[in-house]
mmCIF file of C-alpha atoms in Angstrom:
data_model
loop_
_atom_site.group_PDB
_atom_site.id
_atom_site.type_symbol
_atom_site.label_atom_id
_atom_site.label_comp_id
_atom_site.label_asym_id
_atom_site.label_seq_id
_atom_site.Cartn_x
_atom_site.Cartn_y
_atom_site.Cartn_z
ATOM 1 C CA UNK I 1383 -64.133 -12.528 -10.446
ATOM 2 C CA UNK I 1384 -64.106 -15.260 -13.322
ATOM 3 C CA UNK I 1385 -60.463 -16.498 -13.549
ATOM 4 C CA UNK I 1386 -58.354 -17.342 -17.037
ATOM 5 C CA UNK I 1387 -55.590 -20.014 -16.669
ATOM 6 C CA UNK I 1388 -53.868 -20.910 -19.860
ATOM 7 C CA UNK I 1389 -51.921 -23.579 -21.116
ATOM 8 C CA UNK I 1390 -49.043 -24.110 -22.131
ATOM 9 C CA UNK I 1391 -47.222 -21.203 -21.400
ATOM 10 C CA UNK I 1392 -45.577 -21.225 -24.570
ATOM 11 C CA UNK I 1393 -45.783 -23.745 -27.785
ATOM 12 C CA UNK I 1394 -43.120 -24.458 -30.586
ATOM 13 C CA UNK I 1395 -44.654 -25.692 -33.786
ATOM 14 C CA UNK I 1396 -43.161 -27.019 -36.717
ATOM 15 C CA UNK I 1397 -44.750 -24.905 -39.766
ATOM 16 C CA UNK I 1398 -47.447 -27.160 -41.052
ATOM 17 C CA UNK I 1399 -48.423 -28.809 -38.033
ATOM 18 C CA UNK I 1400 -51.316 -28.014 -35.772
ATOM 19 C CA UNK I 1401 -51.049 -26.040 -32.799
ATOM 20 C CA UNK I 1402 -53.381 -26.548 -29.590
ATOM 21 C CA UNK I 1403 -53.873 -23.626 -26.463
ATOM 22 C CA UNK I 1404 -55.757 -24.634 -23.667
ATOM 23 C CA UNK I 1405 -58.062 -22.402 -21.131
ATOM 24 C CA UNK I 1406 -59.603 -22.353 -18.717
ATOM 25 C CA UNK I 1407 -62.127 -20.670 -16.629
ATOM 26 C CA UNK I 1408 -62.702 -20.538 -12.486
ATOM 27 C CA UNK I 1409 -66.742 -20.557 -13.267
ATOM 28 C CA UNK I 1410 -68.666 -21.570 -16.292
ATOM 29 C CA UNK I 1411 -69.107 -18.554 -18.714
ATOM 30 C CA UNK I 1412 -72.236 -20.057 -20.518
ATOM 31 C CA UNK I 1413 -75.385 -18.233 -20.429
ATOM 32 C CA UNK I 1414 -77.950 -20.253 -20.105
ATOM 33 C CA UNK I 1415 -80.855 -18.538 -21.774
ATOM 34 C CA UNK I 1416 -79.035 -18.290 -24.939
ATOM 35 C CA UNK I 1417 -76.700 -21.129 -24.679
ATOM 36 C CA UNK I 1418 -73.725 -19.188 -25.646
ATOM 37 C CA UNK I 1419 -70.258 -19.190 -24.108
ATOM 38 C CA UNK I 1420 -68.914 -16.060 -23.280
ATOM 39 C CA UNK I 1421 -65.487 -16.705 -24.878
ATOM 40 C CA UNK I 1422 -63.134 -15.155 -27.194
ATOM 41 C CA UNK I 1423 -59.500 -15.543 -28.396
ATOM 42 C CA UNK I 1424 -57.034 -12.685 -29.549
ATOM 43 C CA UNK I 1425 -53.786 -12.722 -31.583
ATOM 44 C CA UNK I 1426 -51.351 -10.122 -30.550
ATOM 45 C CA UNK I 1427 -48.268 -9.590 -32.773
ATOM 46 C CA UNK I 1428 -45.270 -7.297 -30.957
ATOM 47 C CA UNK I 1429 -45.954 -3.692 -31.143
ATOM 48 C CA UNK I 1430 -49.401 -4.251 -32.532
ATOM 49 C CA UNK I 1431 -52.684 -4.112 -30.262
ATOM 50 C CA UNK I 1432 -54.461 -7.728 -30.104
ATOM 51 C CA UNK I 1433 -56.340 -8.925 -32.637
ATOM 52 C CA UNK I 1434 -60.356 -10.570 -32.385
ATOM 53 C CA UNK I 1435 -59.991 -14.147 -33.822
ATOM 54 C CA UNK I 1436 -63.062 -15.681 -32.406
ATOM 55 C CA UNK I 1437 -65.947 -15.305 -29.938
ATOM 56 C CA UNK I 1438 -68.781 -17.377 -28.373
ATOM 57 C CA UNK I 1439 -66.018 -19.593 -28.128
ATOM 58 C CA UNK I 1440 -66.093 -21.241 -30.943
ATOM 59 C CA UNK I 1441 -67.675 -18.075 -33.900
ATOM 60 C CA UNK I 1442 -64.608 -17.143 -36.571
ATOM 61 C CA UNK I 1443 -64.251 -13.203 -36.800
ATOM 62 C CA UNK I 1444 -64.340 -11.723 -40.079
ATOM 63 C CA UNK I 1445 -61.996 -12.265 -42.283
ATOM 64 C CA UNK I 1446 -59.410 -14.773 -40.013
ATOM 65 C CA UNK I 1447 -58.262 -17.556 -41.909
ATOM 66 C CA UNK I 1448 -60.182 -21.297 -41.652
ATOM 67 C CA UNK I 1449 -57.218 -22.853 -40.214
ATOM 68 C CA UNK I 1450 -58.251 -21.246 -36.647
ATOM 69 C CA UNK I 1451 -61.004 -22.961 -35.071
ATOM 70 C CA UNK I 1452 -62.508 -22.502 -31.571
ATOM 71 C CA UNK I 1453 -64.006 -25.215 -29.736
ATOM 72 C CA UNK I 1454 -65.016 -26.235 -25.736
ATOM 73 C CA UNK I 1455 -67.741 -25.762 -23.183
ATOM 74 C CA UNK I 1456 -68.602 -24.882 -19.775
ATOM 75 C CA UNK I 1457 -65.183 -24.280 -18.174
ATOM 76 C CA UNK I 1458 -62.701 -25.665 -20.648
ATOM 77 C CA UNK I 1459 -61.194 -24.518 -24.275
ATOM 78 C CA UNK I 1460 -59.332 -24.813 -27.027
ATOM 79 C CA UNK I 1461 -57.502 -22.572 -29.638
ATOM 80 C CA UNK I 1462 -56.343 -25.108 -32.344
ATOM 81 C CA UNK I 1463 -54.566 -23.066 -35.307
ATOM 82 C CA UNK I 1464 -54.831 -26.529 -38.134
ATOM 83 C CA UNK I 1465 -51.728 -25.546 -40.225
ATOM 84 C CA UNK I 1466 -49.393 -23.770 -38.244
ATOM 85 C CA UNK I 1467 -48.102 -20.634 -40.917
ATOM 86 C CA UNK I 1468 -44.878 -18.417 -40.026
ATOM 87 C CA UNK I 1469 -47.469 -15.733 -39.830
ATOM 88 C CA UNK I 1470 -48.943 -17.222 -37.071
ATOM 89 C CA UNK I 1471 -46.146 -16.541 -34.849
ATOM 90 C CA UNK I 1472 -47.517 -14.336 -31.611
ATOM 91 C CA UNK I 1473 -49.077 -14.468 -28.253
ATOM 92 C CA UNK I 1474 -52.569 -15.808 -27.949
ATOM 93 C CA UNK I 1475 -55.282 -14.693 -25.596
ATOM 94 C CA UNK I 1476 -58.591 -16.101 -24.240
ATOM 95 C CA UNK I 1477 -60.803 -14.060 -22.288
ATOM 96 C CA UNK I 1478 -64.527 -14.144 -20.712
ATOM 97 C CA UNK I 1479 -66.788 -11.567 -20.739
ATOM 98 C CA UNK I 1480 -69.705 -12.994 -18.623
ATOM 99 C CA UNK I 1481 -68.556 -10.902 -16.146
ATOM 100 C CA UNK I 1482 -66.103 -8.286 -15.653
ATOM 101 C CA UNK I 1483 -63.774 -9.307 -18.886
ATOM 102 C CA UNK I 1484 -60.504 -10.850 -17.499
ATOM 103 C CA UNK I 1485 -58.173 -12.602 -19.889
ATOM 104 C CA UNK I 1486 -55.617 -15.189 -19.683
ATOM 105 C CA UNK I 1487 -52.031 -15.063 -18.930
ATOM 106 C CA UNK I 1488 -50.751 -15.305 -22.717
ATOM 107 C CA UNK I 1489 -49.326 -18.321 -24.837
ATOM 108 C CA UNK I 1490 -46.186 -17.680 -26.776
ATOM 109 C CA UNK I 1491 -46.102 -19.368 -30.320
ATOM 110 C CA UNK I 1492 -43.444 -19.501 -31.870
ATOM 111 C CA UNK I 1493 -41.749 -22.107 -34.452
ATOM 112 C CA UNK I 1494 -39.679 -25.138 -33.851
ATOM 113 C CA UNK Q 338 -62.499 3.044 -42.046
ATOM 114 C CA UNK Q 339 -63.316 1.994 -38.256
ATOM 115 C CA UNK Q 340 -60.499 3.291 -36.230
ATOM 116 C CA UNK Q 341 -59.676 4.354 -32.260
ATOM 117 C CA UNK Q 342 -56.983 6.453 -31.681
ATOM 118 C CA UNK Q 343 -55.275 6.997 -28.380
ATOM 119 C CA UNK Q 344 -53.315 10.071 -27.123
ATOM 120 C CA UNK Q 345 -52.723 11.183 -24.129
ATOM 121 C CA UNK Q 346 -50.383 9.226 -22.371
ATOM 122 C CA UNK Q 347 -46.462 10.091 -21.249
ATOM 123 C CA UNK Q 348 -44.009 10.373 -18.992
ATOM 124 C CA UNK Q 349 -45.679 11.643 -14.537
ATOM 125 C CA UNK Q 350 -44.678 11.326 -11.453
ATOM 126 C CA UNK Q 351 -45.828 8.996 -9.148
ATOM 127 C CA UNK Q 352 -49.069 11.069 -7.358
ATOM 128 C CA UNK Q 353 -49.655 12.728 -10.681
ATOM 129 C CA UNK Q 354 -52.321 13.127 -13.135
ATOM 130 C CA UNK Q 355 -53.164 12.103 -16.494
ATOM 131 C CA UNK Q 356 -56.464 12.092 -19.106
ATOM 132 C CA UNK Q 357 -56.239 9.778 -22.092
ATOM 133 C CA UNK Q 358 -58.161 10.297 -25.090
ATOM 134 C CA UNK Q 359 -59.685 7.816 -27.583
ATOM 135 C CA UNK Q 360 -60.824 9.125 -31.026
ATOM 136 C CA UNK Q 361 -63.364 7.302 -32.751
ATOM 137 C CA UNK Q 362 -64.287 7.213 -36.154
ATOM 138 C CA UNK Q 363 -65.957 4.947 -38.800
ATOM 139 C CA UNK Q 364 -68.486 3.701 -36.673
ATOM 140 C CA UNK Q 365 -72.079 5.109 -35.235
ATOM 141 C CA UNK Q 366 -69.873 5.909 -31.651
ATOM 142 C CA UNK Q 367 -73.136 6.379 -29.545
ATOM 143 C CA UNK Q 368 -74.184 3.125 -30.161
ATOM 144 C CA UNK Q 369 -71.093 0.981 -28.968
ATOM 145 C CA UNK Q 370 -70.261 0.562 -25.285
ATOM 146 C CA UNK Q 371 -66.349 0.959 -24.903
ATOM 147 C CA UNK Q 372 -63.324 -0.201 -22.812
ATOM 148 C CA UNK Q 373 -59.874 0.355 -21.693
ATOM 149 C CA UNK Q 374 -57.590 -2.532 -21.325
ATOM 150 C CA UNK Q 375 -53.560 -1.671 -20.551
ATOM 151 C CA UNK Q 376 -50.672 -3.690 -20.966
ATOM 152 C CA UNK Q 377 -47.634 -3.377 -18.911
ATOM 153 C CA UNK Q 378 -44.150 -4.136 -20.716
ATOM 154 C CA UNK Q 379 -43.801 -7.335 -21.281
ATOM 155 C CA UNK Q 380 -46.812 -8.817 -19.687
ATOM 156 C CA UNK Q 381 -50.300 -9.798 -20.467
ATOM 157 C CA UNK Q 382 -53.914 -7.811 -20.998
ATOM 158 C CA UNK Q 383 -55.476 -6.384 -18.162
ATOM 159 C CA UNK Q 384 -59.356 -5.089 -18.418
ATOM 160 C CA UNK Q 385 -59.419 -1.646 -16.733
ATOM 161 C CA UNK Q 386 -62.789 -0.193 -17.230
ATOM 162 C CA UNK Q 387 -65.951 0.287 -19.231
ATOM 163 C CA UNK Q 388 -68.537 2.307 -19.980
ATOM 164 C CA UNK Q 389 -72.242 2.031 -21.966
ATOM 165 C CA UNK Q 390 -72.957 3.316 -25.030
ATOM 166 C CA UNK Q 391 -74.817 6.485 -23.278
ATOM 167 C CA UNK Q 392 -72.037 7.288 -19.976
ATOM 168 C CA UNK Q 393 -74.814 6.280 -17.648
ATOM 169 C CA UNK Q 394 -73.198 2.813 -16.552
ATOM 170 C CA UNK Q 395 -69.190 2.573 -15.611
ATOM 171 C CA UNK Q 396 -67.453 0.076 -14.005
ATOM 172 C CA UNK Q 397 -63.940 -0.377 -12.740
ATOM 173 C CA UNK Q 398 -61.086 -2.931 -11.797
ATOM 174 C CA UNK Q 399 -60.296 -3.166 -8.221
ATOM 175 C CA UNK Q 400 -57.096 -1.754 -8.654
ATOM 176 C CA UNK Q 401 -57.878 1.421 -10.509
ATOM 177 C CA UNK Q 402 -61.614 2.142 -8.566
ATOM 178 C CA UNK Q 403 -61.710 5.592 -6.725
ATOM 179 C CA UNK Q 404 -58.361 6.487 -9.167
ATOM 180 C CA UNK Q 405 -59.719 6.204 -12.710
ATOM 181 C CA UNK Q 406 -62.785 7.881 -14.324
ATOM 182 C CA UNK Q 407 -63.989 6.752 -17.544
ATOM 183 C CA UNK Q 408 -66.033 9.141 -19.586
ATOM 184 C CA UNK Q 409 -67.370 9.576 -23.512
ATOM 185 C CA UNK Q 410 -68.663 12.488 -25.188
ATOM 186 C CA UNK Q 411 -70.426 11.006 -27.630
ATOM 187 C CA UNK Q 412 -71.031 14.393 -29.913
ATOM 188 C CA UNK Q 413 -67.474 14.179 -30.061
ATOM 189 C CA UNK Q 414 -66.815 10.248 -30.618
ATOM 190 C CA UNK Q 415 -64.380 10.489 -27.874
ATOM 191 C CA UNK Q 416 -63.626 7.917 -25.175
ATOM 192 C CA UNK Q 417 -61.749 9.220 -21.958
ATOM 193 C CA UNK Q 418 -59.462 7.526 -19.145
ATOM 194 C CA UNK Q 419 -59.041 10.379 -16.609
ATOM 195 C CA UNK Q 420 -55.947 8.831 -13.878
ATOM 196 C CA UNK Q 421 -55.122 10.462 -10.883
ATOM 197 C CA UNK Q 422 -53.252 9.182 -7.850
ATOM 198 C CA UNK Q 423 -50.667 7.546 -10.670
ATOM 199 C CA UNK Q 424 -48.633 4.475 -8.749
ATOM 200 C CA UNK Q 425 -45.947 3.087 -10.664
ATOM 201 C CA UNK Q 426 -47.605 -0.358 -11.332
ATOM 202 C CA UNK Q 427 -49.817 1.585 -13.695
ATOM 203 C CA UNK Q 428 -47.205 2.202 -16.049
ATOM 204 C CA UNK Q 429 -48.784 0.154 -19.441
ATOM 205 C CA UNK Q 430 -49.618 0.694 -22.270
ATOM 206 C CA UNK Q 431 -53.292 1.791 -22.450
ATOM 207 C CA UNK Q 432 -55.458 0.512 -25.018
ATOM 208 C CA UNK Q 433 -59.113 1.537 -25.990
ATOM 209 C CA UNK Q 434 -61.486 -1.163 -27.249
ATOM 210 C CA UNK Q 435 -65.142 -1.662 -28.951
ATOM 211 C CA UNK Q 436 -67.289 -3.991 -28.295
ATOM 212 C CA UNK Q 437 -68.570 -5.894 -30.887
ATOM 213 C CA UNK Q 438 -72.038 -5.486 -31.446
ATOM 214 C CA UNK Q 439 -73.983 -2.666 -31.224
ATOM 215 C CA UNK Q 440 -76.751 -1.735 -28.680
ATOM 216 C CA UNK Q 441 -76.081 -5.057 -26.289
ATOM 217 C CA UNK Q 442 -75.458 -5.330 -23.126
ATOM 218 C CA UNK Q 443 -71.865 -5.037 -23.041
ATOM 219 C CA UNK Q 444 -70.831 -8.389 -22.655
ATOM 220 C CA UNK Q 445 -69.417 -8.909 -25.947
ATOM 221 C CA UNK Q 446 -66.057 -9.272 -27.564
ATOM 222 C CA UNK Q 447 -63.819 -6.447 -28.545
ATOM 223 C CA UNK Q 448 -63.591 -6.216 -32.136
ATOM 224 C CA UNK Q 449 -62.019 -2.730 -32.454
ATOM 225 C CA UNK Q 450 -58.540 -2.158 -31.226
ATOM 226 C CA UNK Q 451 -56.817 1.289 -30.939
ATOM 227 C CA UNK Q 452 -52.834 0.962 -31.283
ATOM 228 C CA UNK Q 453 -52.235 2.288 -27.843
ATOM 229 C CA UNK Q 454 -50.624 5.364 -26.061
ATOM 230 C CA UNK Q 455 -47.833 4.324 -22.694
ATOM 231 C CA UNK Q 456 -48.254 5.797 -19.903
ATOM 232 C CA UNK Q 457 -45.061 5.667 -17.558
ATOM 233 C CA UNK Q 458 -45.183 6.789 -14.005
ATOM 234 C CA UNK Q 459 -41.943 7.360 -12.696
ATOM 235 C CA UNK Q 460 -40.097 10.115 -10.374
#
């Protein structure tokens, strides 16, 4: 089983400054016949289910805002949210789903 | 509008029985392979199980095989988490989740969230 370590834990942002969560995986989740990495991130708000901000590691879902970005390769990525926005306040997710999907521990955001 | 919808979940005993339900709707059902994912309070995501678009192919976390079925009836849009042998580390709250694109393989993203239903095992 492909393991998900995040980092940090949890993040304090001042609003308007940029905002970086780390993962990683125990195995590269790159395909290699179509050069894709197996990788999304998810924004869960409390008492709401999580949310799909981006897959292939680095592919904006619809309609999330520009100031997310996606970025990495083979075993290592990045969530970078450009502008940190009060709205942006929640628990962030990667997970892999070259395998069995398993997801990493959580990041708290929250605001400085 | 694409939505799932959960139901099913409440309070059993520990040894007990329960069968959650996932209503879709919005979406071409059949085509999609599905997923449940559960939550316990306060902690992080946890993939549970998934099935293809047709019921043919399921698999199963280690720590739900030989307790959990998954299921769909796909004339009905319906998704299904049958749990038996409840333990209380399965209290969560369940989740049912579409994949992103239809007719793949499976390994994709999960675009489509339902809002949940808890399921608390407890004597």
């Amino acid at each position: 089983d492909i393991v998900m370590t995040q980092s940090p834990d949890s993040l304090a942002v001042s609003l308007g400054e940029r905002a970086t969560i780390n993962c990683k995986s125990s195995l590269s989740v790159l395909y290699s016949s179509n050069n894709r990495h197996y990788l999304a991130w998810y924004q869960q708000k409390p008492g709401q289910p999580p949310k799909l901000l981006i897959y292939w590691a680095s592919t904006r879902d619809s309609g999330v805002p520009d100031r997310f970005s996606g970025s990495g390769s083979g075993t290592d990525f990045t969530l970078t949210i450009s502008s940190l926005q009060a709205e942006d306040v929640a628990v962030y997710y990667c997970q892999q789903y070259y395998s069995t999907p398993s997801f990493g521990q959580g990041t708290k955001l929250e605001i400085k | 509008e694409v939505q799932l919808v959960e139901s099913g979940g409440g309070l059993v005993q520990p040894g007990g029985s329960l069968r959650l339900s996932c209503a879709a709707s919005g979406f071409t059902f059949s085509s999609y392979w599905m997923h449940w994912v559960r939550q316990a309070p306060g902690k992080g995501l946890v993939w549970v199980s998934r099935i293809n678009s047709d019921g043919s192919s399921t698999s199963y976390a280690d720590s739900v095989k030989g307790r959990f079925t998954i299921s769909r009836d796909n004339a009905n849009n319906t998704l299904y988490l049958q749990m038996n042998s409840l333990r209380a580390e399965d209290t969560a709250v369940y989740y049912c989740a579409r994949v992103r694109a239809a007719g793949g393989r499976g390994n994709d993203a999960f675009d489509i969230w339902g809002q949940g239903t808890m399921v608390t095992v407890s004597s």
